Short mmCIF file of the C-alpha atoms (twelve columns), coordinates in Angstrom:
data_MODEL
# 
_entry.id   MODEL 
# 
loop_
_atom_site.group_PDB 
_atom_site.id 
_atom_site.type_symbol 
_atom_site.label_atom_id 
_atom_site.label_alt_id 
_atom_site.label_comp_id 
_atom_site.label_asym_id 
_atom_site.label_seq_id 
_atom_site.Cartn_x 
_atom_site.Cartn_y 
_atom_site.Cartn_z 
_atom_site.pdbx_PDB_model_num 
ATOM 1   C CA . UNK A 1   133.186 60.649 67.522  1 
ATOM 2   C CA . UNK A 2   137.208 59.848 68.146  1 
ATOM 3   C CA . UNK A 3   136.823 58.058 71.425  1 
ATOM 4   C CA . UNK A 4   133.607 56.258 69.591  1 
ATOM 5   C CA . UNK A 5   135.769 55.355 66.489  1 
ATOM 6   C CA . UNK A 6   138.956 54.118 68.319  1 
ATOM 7   C CA . UNK A 7   136.673 51.769 70.558  1 
ATOM 8   C CA . UNK A 8   134.299 50.205 67.871  1 
ATOM 9   C CA . UNK A 9   136.548 48.827 65.644  1 
ATOM 10  C CA . UNK A 10  135.031 45.307 64.604  1 
ATOM 11  C CA . UNK A 11  132.318 45.135 61.473  1 
ATOM 12  C CA . UNK A 12  129.781 44.702 63.398  1 
ATOM 13  C CA . UNK A 13  128.809 45.584 66.747  1 
ATOM 14  C CA . UNK A 14  125.579 46.533 68.606  1 
ATOM 15  C CA . UNK A 15  125.735 50.237 70.436  1 
ATOM 16  C CA . UNK A 16  123.142 51.377 72.640  1 
ATOM 17  C CA . UNK A 17  122.502 55.157 73.373  1 
ATOM 18  C CA . UNK A 18  120.156 55.960 76.306  1 
ATOM 19  C CA . UNK A 19  120.197 59.340 76.341  1 
ATOM 20  C CA . UNK A 20  120.490 59.853 72.436  1 
ATOM 21  C CA . UNK A 21  118.720 62.849 71.909  1 
ATOM 22  C CA . UNK A 22  119.245 63.372 67.955  1 
ATOM 23  C CA . UNK A 23  121.876 60.795 67.695  1 
ATOM 24  C CA . UNK A 24  124.038 62.517 65.296  1 
ATOM 25  C CA . UNK A 25  127.039 60.403 65.529  1 
ATOM 26  C CA . UNK A 26  125.439 57.126 66.678  1 
ATOM 27  C CA . UNK A 27  122.549 56.965 64.218  1 
ATOM 28  C CA . UNK A 28  125.304 57.212 61.515  1 
ATOM 29  C CA . UNK A 29  126.874 53.801 62.922  1 
ATOM 30  C CA . UNK A 30  123.945 52.063 61.061  1 
ATOM 31  C CA . UNK A 31  125.577 53.173 57.805  1 
ATOM 32  C CA . UNK A 32  128.548 51.480 58.684  1 
ATOM 33  C CA . UNK A 33  126.871 47.830 59.500  1 
ATOM 34  C CA . UNK A 34  126.663 48.319 63.219  1 
ATOM 35  C CA . UNK A 35  122.897 48.058 64.961  1 
ATOM 36  C CA . UNK A 36  121.925 50.698 67.328  1 
ATOM 37  C CA . UNK A 37  119.656 50.931 70.420  1 
ATOM 38  C CA . UNK A 38  118.375 54.700 70.696  1 
ATOM 39  C CA . UNK A 39  116.355 56.236 73.712  1 
ATOM 40  C CA . UNK A 40  115.560 59.880 74.371  1 
ATOM 41  C CA . UNK A 41  112.349 61.110 76.524  1 
ATOM 42  C CA . UNK A 42  111.946 64.145 74.017  1 
ATOM 43  C CA . UNK A 43  110.472 62.099 70.961  1 
ATOM 44  C CA . UNK A 44  111.023 65.256 68.782  1 
ATOM 45  C CA . UNK A 45  114.389 64.592 68.799  1 
ATOM 46  C CA . UNK A 46  114.136 60.977 68.498  1 
ATOM 47  C CA . UNK A 47  112.126 61.267 65.038  1 
ATOM 48  C CA . UNK A 48  115.279 63.352 63.473  1 
ATOM 49  C CA . UNK A 49  117.402 60.584 64.896  1 
ATOM 50  C CA . UNK A 50  115.286 58.245 62.639  1 
ATOM 51  C CA . UNK A 51  115.418 59.926 59.966  1 
ATOM 52  C CA . UNK A 52  119.317 59.250 59.825  1 
ATOM 53  C CA . UNK A 53  119.097 55.875 60.150  1 
ATOM 54  C CA . UNK A 54  120.452 53.849 57.324  1 
ATOM 55  C CA . UNK A 55  117.287 51.783 56.569  1 
ATOM 56  C CA . UNK A 56  114.952 55.618 56.587  1 
ATOM 57  C CA . UNK A 57  118.054 57.155 54.180  1 
ATOM 58  C CA . UNK A 58  118.149 53.956 51.826  1 
ATOM 59  C CA . UNK A 59  114.280 54.097 51.318  1 
ATOM 60  C CA . UNK A 60  113.965 57.862 51.244  1 
ATOM 61  C CA . UNK A 61  112.755 58.208 47.580  1 
ATOM 62  C CA . UNK A 62  110.305 55.922 48.397  1 
ATOM 63  C CA . UNK A 63  109.195 57.171 51.434  1 
ATOM 64  C CA . UNK A 64  109.623 60.915 49.761  1 
ATOM 65  C CA . UNK A 65  107.500 59.777 46.951  1 
ATOM 66  C CA . UNK A 66  104.773 58.422 48.943  1 
ATOM 67  C CA . UNK A 67  104.256 61.161 51.637  1 
ATOM 68  C CA . UNK A 68  103.902 63.657 49.061  1 
ATOM 69  C CA . UNK A 69  101.368 61.871 47.201  1 
ATOM 70  C CA . UNK A 70  99.720  61.888 50.884  1 
ATOM 71  C CA . UNK A 71  100.516 65.519 51.661  1 
ATOM 72  C CA . UNK A 72  99.021  66.137 48.192  1 
ATOM 73  C CA . UNK A 73  95.689  65.191 49.213  1 
ATOM 74  C CA . UNK A 74  95.385  66.872 52.844  1 
ATOM 75  C CA . UNK A 75  93.621  70.143 52.666  1 
ATOM 76  C CA . UNK A 76  95.161  72.403 55.291  1 
ATOM 77  C CA . UNK A 77  93.598  76.428 55.840  1 
ATOM 78  C CA . UNK A 78  95.752  78.807 54.409  1 
ATOM 79  C CA . UNK A 79  96.861  82.263 56.002  1 
ATOM 80  C CA . UNK A 80  94.758  85.495 55.381  1 
ATOM 81  C CA . UNK A 81  95.371  87.935 57.258  1 
ATOM 82  C CA . UNK A 82  93.077  90.753 55.927  1 
ATOM 83  C CA . UNK A 83  96.280  92.794 55.220  1 
ATOM 84  C CA . UNK A 84  98.453  93.954 52.581  1 
ATOM 85  C CA . UNK A 85  101.067 90.925 52.734  1 
ATOM 86  C CA . UNK A 86  103.836 92.371 51.309  1 
ATOM 87  C CA . UNK A 87  103.805 95.513 53.706  1 
ATOM 88  C CA . UNK A 88  101.959 93.818 57.181  1 
ATOM 89  C CA . UNK A 89  103.764 93.015 60.386  1 
ATOM 90  C CA . UNK A 90  102.661 91.230 62.800  1 
ATOM 91  C CA . UNK A 91  103.684 89.805 66.421  1 
ATOM 92  C CA . UNK A 92  102.748 86.609 67.962  1 
ATOM 93  C CA . UNK A 93  104.024 86.117 71.494  1 
ATOM 94  C CA . UNK A 94  103.422 82.321 71.621  1 
ATOM 95  C CA . UNK A 95  105.341 79.531 69.991  1 
ATOM 96  C CA . UNK A 96  102.907 79.232 67.155  1 
ATOM 97  C CA . UNK A 97  100.409 81.835 65.356  1 
ATOM 98  C CA . UNK A 98  96.822  80.318 65.154  1 
ATOM 99  C CA . UNK A 99  96.983  80.249 61.406  1 
ATOM 100 C CA . UNK A 100 99.581  77.366 61.672  1 
ATOM 101 C CA . UNK A 101 98.253  75.953 64.871  1 
ATOM 102 C CA . UNK A 102 94.944  75.320 62.887  1 
ATOM 103 C CA . UNK A 103 96.713  73.979 59.770  1 
ATOM 104 C CA . UNK A 104 98.494  71.813 62.562  1 
ATOM 105 C CA . UNK A 105 95.258  70.777 63.893  1 
ATOM 106 C CA . UNK A 106 93.923  69.336 60.341  1 
ATOM 107 C CA . UNK A 107 97.234  67.661 59.596  1 
ATOM 108 C CA . UNK A 108 96.809  65.569 63.115  1 
ATOM 109 C CA . UNK A 109 93.591  64.800 61.809  1 
ATOM 110 C CA . UNK A 110 94.718  63.081 59.165  1 
ATOM 111 C CA . UNK A 111 97.245  60.444 61.264  1 
ATOM 112 C CA . UNK A 112 96.085  57.330 62.413  1 
ATOM 113 C CA . UNK A 113 95.930  57.783 65.574  1 
ATOM 114 C CA . UNK A 114 99.103  55.978 67.265  1 
ATOM 115 C CA . UNK A 115 100.916 57.515 69.371  1 
ATOM 116 C CA . UNK A 116 105.108 57.517 68.915  1 
ATOM 117 C CA . UNK A 117 105.598 54.809 71.174  1 
ATOM 118 C CA . UNK A 118 103.356 52.252 69.124  1 
ATOM 119 C CA . UNK A 119 104.426 53.007 65.910  1 
ATOM 120 C CA . UNK A 120 108.275 52.616 66.953  1 
ATOM 121 C CA . UNK A 121 107.085 49.385 68.557  1 
ATOM 122 C CA . UNK A 122 106.796 47.980 64.707  1 
ATOM 123 C CA . UNK A 123 108.818 50.085 63.289  1 
ATOM 124 C CA . UNK A 124 110.022 48.748 60.011  1 
ATOM 125 C CA . UNK A 125 105.901 48.353 59.112  1 
ATOM 126 C CA . UNK A 126 105.301 51.698 60.438  1 
ATOM 127 C CA . UNK A 127 108.013 53.977 58.348  1 
ATOM 128 C CA . UNK A 128 105.145 55.929 56.298  1 
ATOM 129 C CA . UNK A 129 103.307 56.999 59.207  1 
ATOM 130 C CA . UNK A 130 106.661 57.737 61.192  1 
ATOM 131 C CA . UNK A 131 107.575 59.761 57.945  1 
ATOM 132 C CA . UNK A 132 104.304 61.966 58.203  1 
ATOM 133 C CA . UNK A 133 105.495 62.939 61.695  1 
ATOM 134 C CA . UNK A 134 108.751 63.221 61.309  1 
ATOM 135 C CA . UNK A 135 108.638 65.410 58.455  1 
ATOM 136 C CA . UNK A 136 106.880 68.198 60.397  1 
ATOM 137 C CA . UNK A 137 108.928 67.997 63.100  1 
ATOM 138 C CA . UNK A 138 111.716 68.563 60.914  1 
ATOM 139 C CA . UNK A 139 110.238 71.437 59.399  1 
ATOM 140 C CA . UNK A 140 109.489 72.974 63.042  1 
ATOM 141 C CA . UNK A 141 111.788 76.065 62.970  1 
ATOM 142 C CA . UNK A 142 110.132 77.495 59.724  1 
ATOM 143 C CA . UNK A 143 106.636 76.807 61.330  1 
ATOM 144 C CA . UNK A 144 106.759 78.427 64.977  1 
ATOM 145 C CA . UNK A 145 107.391 82.063 66.174  1 
ATOM 146 C CA . UNK A 146 110.557 82.209 68.007  1 
ATOM 147 C CA . UNK A 147 113.782 84.335 69.498  1 
ATOM 148 C CA . UNK A 148 117.458 83.975 70.390  1 
ATOM 149 C CA . UNK A 149 117.983 85.268 74.082  1 
ATOM 150 C CA . UNK A 150 121.801 86.429 75.455  1 
ATOM 151 C CA . UNK A 151 122.218 82.641 75.357  1 
ATOM 152 C CA . UNK A 152 122.288 81.704 71.987  1 
ATOM 153 C CA . UNK A 153 120.806 78.475 73.214  1 
ATOM 154 C CA . UNK A 154 117.936 79.033 74.747  1 
ATOM 155 C CA . UNK A 155 114.983 80.189 72.589  1 
ATOM 156 C CA . UNK A 156 112.042 82.233 73.679  1 
ATOM 157 C CA . UNK A 157 108.698 82.274 72.543  1 
ATOM 158 C CA . UNK A 158 107.300 85.147 70.394  1 
ATOM 159 C CA . UNK A 159 108.385 86.682 67.113  1 
ATOM 160 C CA . UNK A 160 107.321 88.348 63.944  1 
ATOM 161 C CA . UNK A 161 104.502 85.912 61.942  1 
ATOM 162 C CA . UNK A 162 105.625 84.566 58.534  1 
ATOM 163 C CA . UNK A 163 102.681 84.172 56.000  1 
ATOM 164 C CA . UNK A 164 103.540 80.317 56.589  1 
ATOM 165 C CA . UNK A 165 102.254 77.810 53.758  1 
ATOM 166 C CA . UNK A 166 102.976 74.665 55.977  1 
ATOM 167 C CA . UNK A 167 103.172 72.191 53.253  1 
ATOM 168 C CA . UNK A 168 105.484 74.310 50.908  1 
ATOM 169 C CA . UNK A 169 107.686 74.905 54.578  1 
ATOM 170 C CA . UNK A 170 107.649 70.870 54.933  1 
ATOM 171 C CA . UNK A 171 108.292 70.275 51.315  1 
ATOM 172 C CA . UNK A 172 111.587 72.826 51.083  1 
ATOM 173 C CA . UNK A 173 113.119 71.018 54.534  1 
ATOM 174 C CA . UNK A 174 112.356 67.945 52.993  1 
ATOM 175 C CA . UNK A 175 114.568 68.312 49.704  1 
ATOM 176 C CA . UNK A 176 117.163 69.886 52.107  1 
ATOM 177 C CA . UNK A 177 117.105 66.342 53.657  1 
ATOM 178 C CA . UNK A 178 116.866 64.505 50.132  1 
ATOM 179 C CA . UNK A 179 120.305 67.091 49.086  1 
ATOM 180 C CA . UNK A 180 122.302 66.398 52.205  1 
ATOM 181 C CA . UNK A 181 121.816 62.159 51.658  1 
ATOM 182 C CA . UNK A 182 122.951 63.004 47.954  1 
ATOM 183 C CA . UNK A 183 125.929 64.742 49.089  1 
ATOM 184 C CA . UNK A 184 126.551 61.679 51.462  1 
ATOM 185 C CA . UNK A 185 126.432 58.658 48.825  1 
ATOM 186 C CA . UNK A 186 128.570 60.954 46.403  1 
ATOM 187 C CA . UNK A 187 131.088 60.955 49.554  1 
ATOM 188 C CA . UNK A 188 130.758 57.472 50.561  1 
ATOM 189 C CA . UNK A 189 129.689 55.316 47.310  1 
ATOM 190 C CA . UNK A 190 126.179 54.866 46.123  1 
ATOM 191 C CA . UNK A 191 125.479 51.955 48.254  1 
ATOM 192 C CA . UNK A 192 126.523 53.527 51.981  1 
ATOM 193 C CA . UNK A 193 123.018 52.923 52.789  1 
ATOM 194 C CA . UNK A 194 122.634 49.466 51.497  1 
ATOM 195 C CA . UNK A 195 125.332 47.547 51.640  1 
ATOM 196 C CA . UNK A 196 124.434 45.882 55.019  1 
ATOM 197 C CA . UNK A 197 121.033 44.709 56.860  1 
ATOM 198 C CA . UNK A 198 122.103 47.016 59.947  1 
ATOM 199 C CA . UNK A 199 119.209 47.780 61.804  1 
ATOM 200 C CA . UNK A 200 117.849 50.634 64.507  1 
ATOM 201 C CA . UNK A 201 115.561 50.417 67.007  1 
ATOM 202 C CA . UNK A 202 114.058 53.281 68.695  1 
ATOM 203 C CA . UNK A 203 112.702 54.056 72.366  1 
ATOM 204 C CA . UNK A 204 110.918 57.336 73.937  1 
ATOM 205 C CA . UNK A 205 111.463 56.766 77.663  1 
ATOM 206 C CA . UNK A 206 112.725 58.203 80.369  1 
ATOM 207 C CA . UNK A 207 116.526 56.739 81.137  1 
ATOM 208 C CA . UNK A 208 115.610 56.108 84.512  1 
ATOM 209 C CA . UNK A 209 112.708 54.500 83.810  1 
ATOM 210 C CA . UNK A 210 114.145 52.100 80.503  1 
ATOM 211 C CA . UNK A 211 112.005 48.601 79.356  1 
ATOM 212 C CA . UNK A 212 114.215 45.932 81.041  1 
ATOM 213 C CA . UNK A 213 116.472 44.040 78.423  1 
ATOM 214 C CA . UNK A 214 115.449 46.971 75.448  1 
ATOM 215 C CA . UNK A 215 118.832 46.849 74.304  1 
ATOM 216 C CA . UNK A 216 119.569 43.345 75.411  1 
ATOM 217 C CA . UNK A 217 121.966 42.524 72.620  1 
ATOM 218 C CA . UNK A 218 124.065 45.583 72.556  1 
ATOM 219 C CA . UNK A 219 127.652 45.019 73.275  1 
ATOM 220 C CA . UNK A 220 128.579 49.089 73.713  1 
ATOM 221 C CA . UNK A 221 126.883 51.602 75.542  1 
ATOM 222 C CA . UNK A 222 127.420 54.839 74.521  1 
ATOM 223 C CA . UNK A 223 125.740 58.140 76.347  1 
ATOM 224 C CA . UNK A 224 126.538 62.170 76.944  1 
ATOM 225 C CA . UNK A 225 124.190 62.706 79.942  1 
ATOM 226 C CA . UNK A 226 122.808 66.264 80.130  1 
ATOM 227 C CA . UNK A 227 125.389 68.872 82.405  1 
ATOM 228 C CA . UNK A 228 124.488 70.304 85.266  1 
ATOM 229 C CA . UNK A 229 124.671 73.724 83.777  1 
ATOM 230 C CA . UNK A 230 121.174 75.111 84.346  1 
ATOM 231 C CA . UNK A 231 120.505 75.071 80.660  1 
ATOM 232 C CA . UNK A 232 117.022 74.284 80.070  1 
ATOM 233 C CA . UNK A 233 116.923 71.831 77.147  1 
ATOM 234 C CA . UNK A 234 113.542 71.856 76.515  1 
ATOM 235 C CA . UNK A 235 113.493 75.390 75.641  1 
ATOM 236 C CA . UNK A 236 116.784 74.724 73.329  1 
ATOM 237 C CA . UNK A 237 114.366 72.180 71.110  1 
ATOM 238 C CA . UNK A 238 111.074 74.111 72.145  1 
ATOM 239 C CA . UNK A 239 110.076 74.537 68.354  1 
ATOM 240 C CA . UNK A 240 110.150 70.935 67.411  1 
ATOM 241 C CA . UNK A 241 108.406 70.014 71.116  1 
ATOM 242 C CA . UNK A 242 105.570 72.336 70.266  1 
ATOM 243 C CA . UNK A 243 105.172 71.149 67.092  1 
ATOM 244 C CA . UNK A 244 105.405 67.481 68.114  1 
ATOM 245 C CA . UNK A 245 102.670 68.504 70.716  1 
ATOM 246 C CA . UNK A 246 100.360 69.810 68.348  1 
ATOM 247 C CA . UNK A 247 100.004 66.643 66.532  1 
ATOM 248 C CA . UNK A 248 100.163 64.067 69.576  1 
ATOM 249 C CA . UNK A 249 97.483  66.486 71.751  1 
ATOM 250 C CA . UNK A 250 99.469  66.299 75.339  1 
ATOM 251 C CA . UNK A 251 101.201 68.227 77.412  1 
ATOM 252 C CA . UNK A 252 104.864 66.416 76.101  1 
ATOM 253 C CA . UNK A 253 106.915 70.296 76.216  1 
ATOM 254 C CA . UNK A 254 105.807 70.574 80.179  1 
ATOM 255 C CA . UNK A 255 106.860 66.643 80.698  1 
ATOM 256 C CA . UNK A 256 109.968 66.603 79.258  1 
ATOM 257 C CA . UNK A 257 110.813 70.105 80.969  1 
ATOM 258 C CA . UNK A 258 110.186 68.779 84.253  1 
ATOM 259 C CA . UNK A 259 111.326 65.075 83.897  1 
ATOM 260 C CA . UNK A 260 114.696 65.178 81.627  1 
ATOM 261 C CA . UNK A 261 117.809 64.493 83.680  1 
ATOM 262 C CA . UNK A 262 119.332 68.617 84.588  1 
ATOM 263 C CA . UNK A 263 115.473 69.904 84.553  1 
ATOM 264 C CA . UNK A 264 115.989 73.543 85.774  1 
ATOM 265 C CA . UNK A 265 112.392 72.739 87.562  1 
ATOM 266 C CA . UNK A 266 112.829 72.557 91.347  1 
ATOM 267 C CA . UNK A 267 109.280 72.719 92.854  1 
ATOM 268 C CA . UNK A 268 107.556 69.904 93.494  1 
ATOM 269 C CA . UNK A 269 110.481 67.497 92.498  1 
ATOM 270 C CA . UNK A 270 110.826 66.245 96.686  1 
ATOM 271 C CA . UNK A 271 113.803 63.592 97.873  1 
ATOM 272 C CA . UNK A 272 114.658 62.952 101.172 1 
ATOM 273 C CA . UNK A 273 117.976 63.858 102.237 1 
ATOM 274 C CA . UNK A 274 118.404 59.601 102.618 1 
ATOM 275 C CA . UNK A 275 118.292 59.450 98.563  1 
ATOM 276 C CA . UNK A 276 121.847 60.792 98.746  1 
ATOM 277 C CA . UNK A 277 122.970 57.679 100.799 1 
ATOM 278 C CA . UNK A 278 122.400 56.108 97.130  1 
ATOM 279 C CA . UNK A 279 125.083 58.032 95.294  1 
ATOM 280 C CA . UNK A 280 128.674 58.620 95.687  1 
ATOM 281 C CA . UNK A 281 130.136 59.780 99.385  1 
ATOM 282 C CA . UNK A 282 132.053 62.232 97.705  1 
ATOM 283 C CA . UNK A 283 129.293 63.557 95.730  1 
ATOM 284 C CA . UNK A 284 126.617 63.912 98.245  1 
ATOM 285 C CA . UNK A 285 129.452 65.645 100.382 1 
ATOM 286 C CA . UNK A 286 129.775 68.196 97.751  1 
ATOM 287 C CA . UNK A 287 125.375 68.584 97.616  1 
ATOM 288 C CA . UNK A 288 125.358 69.365 100.937 1 
ATOM 289 C CA . UNK A 289 128.400 71.896 100.884 1 
ATOM 290 C CA . UNK A 290 125.965 73.702 98.463  1 
ATOM 291 C CA . UNK A 291 122.874 72.837 100.933 1 
ATOM 292 C CA . UNK A 292 124.939 74.887 103.558 1 
ATOM 293 C CA . UNK A 293 126.265 77.717 101.846 1 
ATOM 294 C CA . UNK A 294 125.372 80.909 102.732 1 
ATOM 295 C CA . UNK A 295 125.320 82.305 98.820  1 
ATOM 296 C CA . UNK A 296 122.283 83.678 97.364  1 
ATOM 297 C CA . UNK A 297 119.611 80.628 96.727  1 
ATOM 298 C CA . UNK A 298 121.533 77.591 97.981  1 
ATOM 299 C CA . UNK A 299 119.019 76.071 100.051 1 
ATOM 300 C CA . UNK A 300 116.092 77.357 97.737  1 
ATOM 301 C CA . UNK A 301 116.954 76.383 94.433  1 
ATOM 302 C CA . UNK A 302 121.105 75.384 93.818  1 
ATOM 303 C CA . UNK A 303 120.564 71.977 96.753  1 
ATOM 304 C CA . UNK A 304 117.534 70.702 95.011  1 
ATOM 305 C CA . UNK A 305 118.637 71.419 91.429  1 
ATOM 306 C CA . UNK A 306 121.905 69.396 91.655  1 
ATOM 307 C CA . UNK A 307 120.854 66.723 93.990  1 
ATOM 308 C CA . UNK A 308 118.014 66.394 91.618  1 
ATOM 309 C CA . UNK A 309 120.435 66.040 89.111  1 
ATOM 310 C CA . UNK A 310 123.036 63.347 90.573  1 
ATOM 311 C CA . UNK A 311 119.779 61.533 91.609  1 
ATOM 312 C CA . UNK A 312 118.621 60.883 88.050  1 
ATOM 313 C CA . UNK A 313 121.730 60.581 86.421  1 
ATOM 314 C CA . UNK A 314 122.460 57.747 89.045  1 
ATOM 315 C CA . UNK A 315 119.242 56.194 88.497  1 
ATOM 316 C CA . UNK A 316 119.532 56.623 84.960  1 
ATOM 317 C CA . UNK A 317 122.890 54.906 84.182  1 
ATOM 318 C CA . UNK A 318 121.669 52.343 86.607  1 
ATOM 319 C CA . UNK A 319 118.384 51.984 84.554  1 
ATOM 320 C CA . UNK A 320 120.493 51.709 80.884  1 
ATOM 321 C CA . UNK A 321 122.820 49.217 82.404  1 
ATOM 322 C CA . UNK A 322 119.568 46.734 83.173  1 
ATOM 323 C CA . UNK A 323 118.570 47.521 79.975  1 
ATOM 324 C CA . UNK A 324 121.686 46.360 78.184  1 
ATOM 325 C CA . UNK A 325 122.865 43.533 80.080  1 
ATOM 326 C CA . UNK A 326 125.003 41.947 77.940  1 
ATOM 327 C CA . UNK A 327 127.178 45.060 77.206  1 
ATOM 328 C CA . UNK A 328 130.901 45.072 77.746  1 
ATOM 329 C CA . UNK A 329 131.911 48.477 77.454  1 
ATOM 330 C CA . UNK A 330 130.647 51.695 78.351  1 
ATOM 331 C CA . UNK A 331 131.904 55.287 76.944  1 
ATOM 332 C CA . UNK A 332 130.412 58.360 78.379  1 
ATOM 333 C CA . UNK A 333 131.196 61.972 77.817  1 
ATOM 334 C CA . UNK A 334 130.385 64.028 80.678  1 
ATOM 335 C CA . UNK A 335 131.322 67.663 82.417  1 
ATOM 336 C CA . UNK A 336 131.807 68.215 85.972  1 
ATOM 337 C CA . UNK A 337 129.959 71.495 87.234  1 
ATOM 338 C CA . UNK A 338 131.110 73.995 89.800  1 
ATOM 339 C CA . UNK A 339 128.504 75.846 92.319  1 
ATOM 340 C CA . UNK A 340 130.830 78.777 93.605  1 
ATOM 341 C CA . UNK A 341 133.321 77.160 95.412  1 
ATOM 342 C CA . UNK A 342 131.598 73.916 95.097  1 
ATOM 343 C CA . UNK A 343 132.879 71.421 92.644  1 
ATOM 344 C CA . UNK A 344 129.876 68.866 91.522  1 
ATOM 345 C CA . UNK A 345 132.114 65.755 90.060  1 
ATOM 346 C CA . UNK A 346 129.219 64.551 87.456  1 
ATOM 347 C CA . UNK A 347 131.595 61.897 86.107  1 
ATOM 348 C CA . UNK A 348 131.696 60.626 90.026  1 
ATOM 349 C CA . UNK A 349 128.015 59.937 89.693  1 
ATOM 350 C CA . UNK A 350 128.792 57.867 86.551  1 
ATOM 351 C CA . UNK A 351 131.639 56.089 87.629  1 
ATOM 352 C CA . UNK A 352 130.288 55.051 91.284  1 
ATOM 353 C CA . UNK A 353 126.493 53.740 89.570  1 
ATOM 354 C CA . UNK A 354 128.767 51.628 87.029  1 
ATOM 355 C CA . UNK A 355 130.576 50.122 89.492  1 
ATOM 356 C CA . UNK A 356 127.610 49.021 91.308  1 
ATOM 357 C CA . UNK A 357 126.404 47.711 88.040  1 
ATOM 358 C CA . UNK A 358 129.675 45.432 87.302  1 
ATOM 359 C CA . UNK A 359 131.828 47.994 85.628  1 
ATOM 360 C CA . UNK A 360 135.276 49.354 86.212  1 
ATOM 361 C CA . UNK A 361 136.856 52.804 84.637  1 
ATOM 362 C CA . UNK A 362 139.934 51.761 82.263  1 
ATOM 363 C CA . UNK A 363 143.467 53.787 82.289  1 
ATOM 364 C CA . UNK A 364 141.952 55.073 78.739  1 
ATOM 365 C CA . UNK A 365 139.957 57.565 80.378  1 
ATOM 366 C CA . UNK A 366 140.406 61.174 78.905  1 
ATOM 367 C CA . UNK A 367 140.406 64.146 81.039  1 
ATOM 368 C CA . UNK A 368 140.530 67.916 79.382  1 
ATOM 369 C CA . UNK A 369 139.785 71.542 80.382  1 
ATOM 370 C CA . UNK A 370 137.206 72.988 78.299  1 
ATOM 371 C CA . UNK A 371 137.554 77.245 78.523  1 
ATOM 372 C CA . UNK A 372 134.993 77.776 76.093  1 
ATOM 373 C CA . UNK A 373 131.375 76.841 76.981  1 
ATOM 374 C CA . UNK A 374 128.089 78.200 77.987  1 
ATOM 375 C CA . UNK A 375 129.088 79.361 80.908  1 
ATOM 376 C CA . UNK A 376 131.323 82.244 80.173  1 
ATOM 377 C CA . UNK A 377 128.176 84.369 79.493  1 
ATOM 378 C CA . UNK A 378 128.249 84.662 83.025  1 
ATOM 379 C CA . UNK A 379 131.775 85.199 83.850  1 
ATOM 380 C CA . UNK A 380 131.564 88.558 85.937  1 
ATOM 381 C CA . UNK A 381 130.487 86.017 88.602  1 
ATOM 382 C CA . UNK A 382 132.868 83.102 87.515  1 
ATOM 383 C CA . UNK A 383 135.967 84.791 88.068  1 
ATOM 384 C CA . UNK A 384 135.544 85.233 92.007  1 
ATOM 385 C CA . UNK A 385 135.359 81.553 92.718  1 
ATOM 386 C CA . UNK A 386 137.907 79.126 93.410  1 
ATOM 387 C CA . UNK A 387 137.169 77.479 89.939  1 
ATOM 388 C CA . UNK A 388 136.853 79.899 87.855  1 
ATOM 389 C CA . UNK A 389 135.646 79.570 84.367  1 
ATOM 390 C CA . UNK A 390 137.398 76.637 83.033  1 
ATOM 391 C CA . UNK A 391 134.869 73.247 83.167  1 
ATOM 392 C CA . UNK A 392 136.495 69.552 83.668  1 
ATOM 393 C CA . UNK A 393 135.598 67.359 80.656  1 
ATOM 394 C CA . UNK A 394 135.566 63.385 80.767  1 
ATOM 395 C CA . UNK A 395 135.951 60.819 78.345  1 
ATOM 396 C CA . UNK A 396 135.255 58.062 80.139  1 
ATOM 397 C CA . UNK A 397 135.776 54.464 79.110  1 
ATOM 398 C CA . UNK A 398 134.449 51.338 81.344  1 
ATOM 399 C CA . UNK A 399 134.777 47.606 80.860  1 
ATOM 400 C CA . UNK A 400 132.455 44.746 82.629  1 
ATOM 401 C CA . UNK A 401 134.265 43.096 85.611  1 
ATOM 402 C CA . UNK A 402 132.000 40.360 85.272  1 
ATOM 403 C CA . UNK A 403 129.647 41.920 87.845  1 
ATOM 404 C CA . UNK A 404 125.792 41.489 88.154  1 
ATOM 405 C CA . UNK A 405 124.034 44.698 86.579  1 
ATOM 406 C CA . UNK A 406 121.540 46.421 89.119  1 
ATOM 407 C CA . UNK A 407 118.369 46.634 88.346  1 
# 
């Protein structure tokens, strides 16, 4: 956030994040008067980002009042296990227990049938409907059954069934949101959400397939792409995705799992060796080192995993550049990754793509060594490698040199 603040000093700028996630930092820029464009392939996270935007927080009391009035008229099935609720212990192996599935199915039947993409295309006139989606996603971890693995960010399905009153759980989560909003107005002043007319625009799309000119008026692009650390980001956000899936009646969880940047899925994701000619030569050379390595699963898994990551990242940067053709600056936060003794320089994928799009890295770029991260859990193996446990973290700053953006 310090790097963002140091480079966004004007009273009003337009900022685009093509891989926004929840957009904790970027969505709050609307409070300061900046316009933002936010995209992510995970629709559940974009809904959470939407909840934090200035216009929604400014109208939160009105939206909340209308939503609660609507919710009071929705009849949802109640949970009845036929046993003593104080003593019964029941386990469900999946993400969503049957009684919660029934309730969410009935809730979904009360929605107006438009997709999230359609609602965001007319966001200012669809806030009541978007609030119905976002409220359930916000309460997702109260509604699903899940457990944590050895990796605290990697969730697994299955857990003790809670005797869940869906309406009550949603309302309690919305009360927390209202309390959080009050804390912000107490800290920053009562007009923090009403003192500007800043706007936020939202998109749910693969970063490599963004709509041309989606963020055509953006001045600055800010993004933190996923790291190639074999973390399944769909598992990290599985509760939210699974609840969203119940409302949308599609297979969004599997879609995100397979198509997200740094997807751990390699089966069925074919590429040609010649495709690697499009990315930076030094990165392509590292990928071929992994391919030719005698280490376990190098050619069967790690080579296609890292290759797909680099190709997807390269295409996504070019797609984002085409979607924000007027942007004069990029801020990118990313980490390089190792596979045994091979260093995969993710920052070079970004740098090479942006050079093609007409940008040049500045001397303000920052580099750091990170020694506390998710990969430390595998330290028994990592200690034997050339690069050890440390990860190289980059805060990259690029400015336009007048080149033509690649499409």
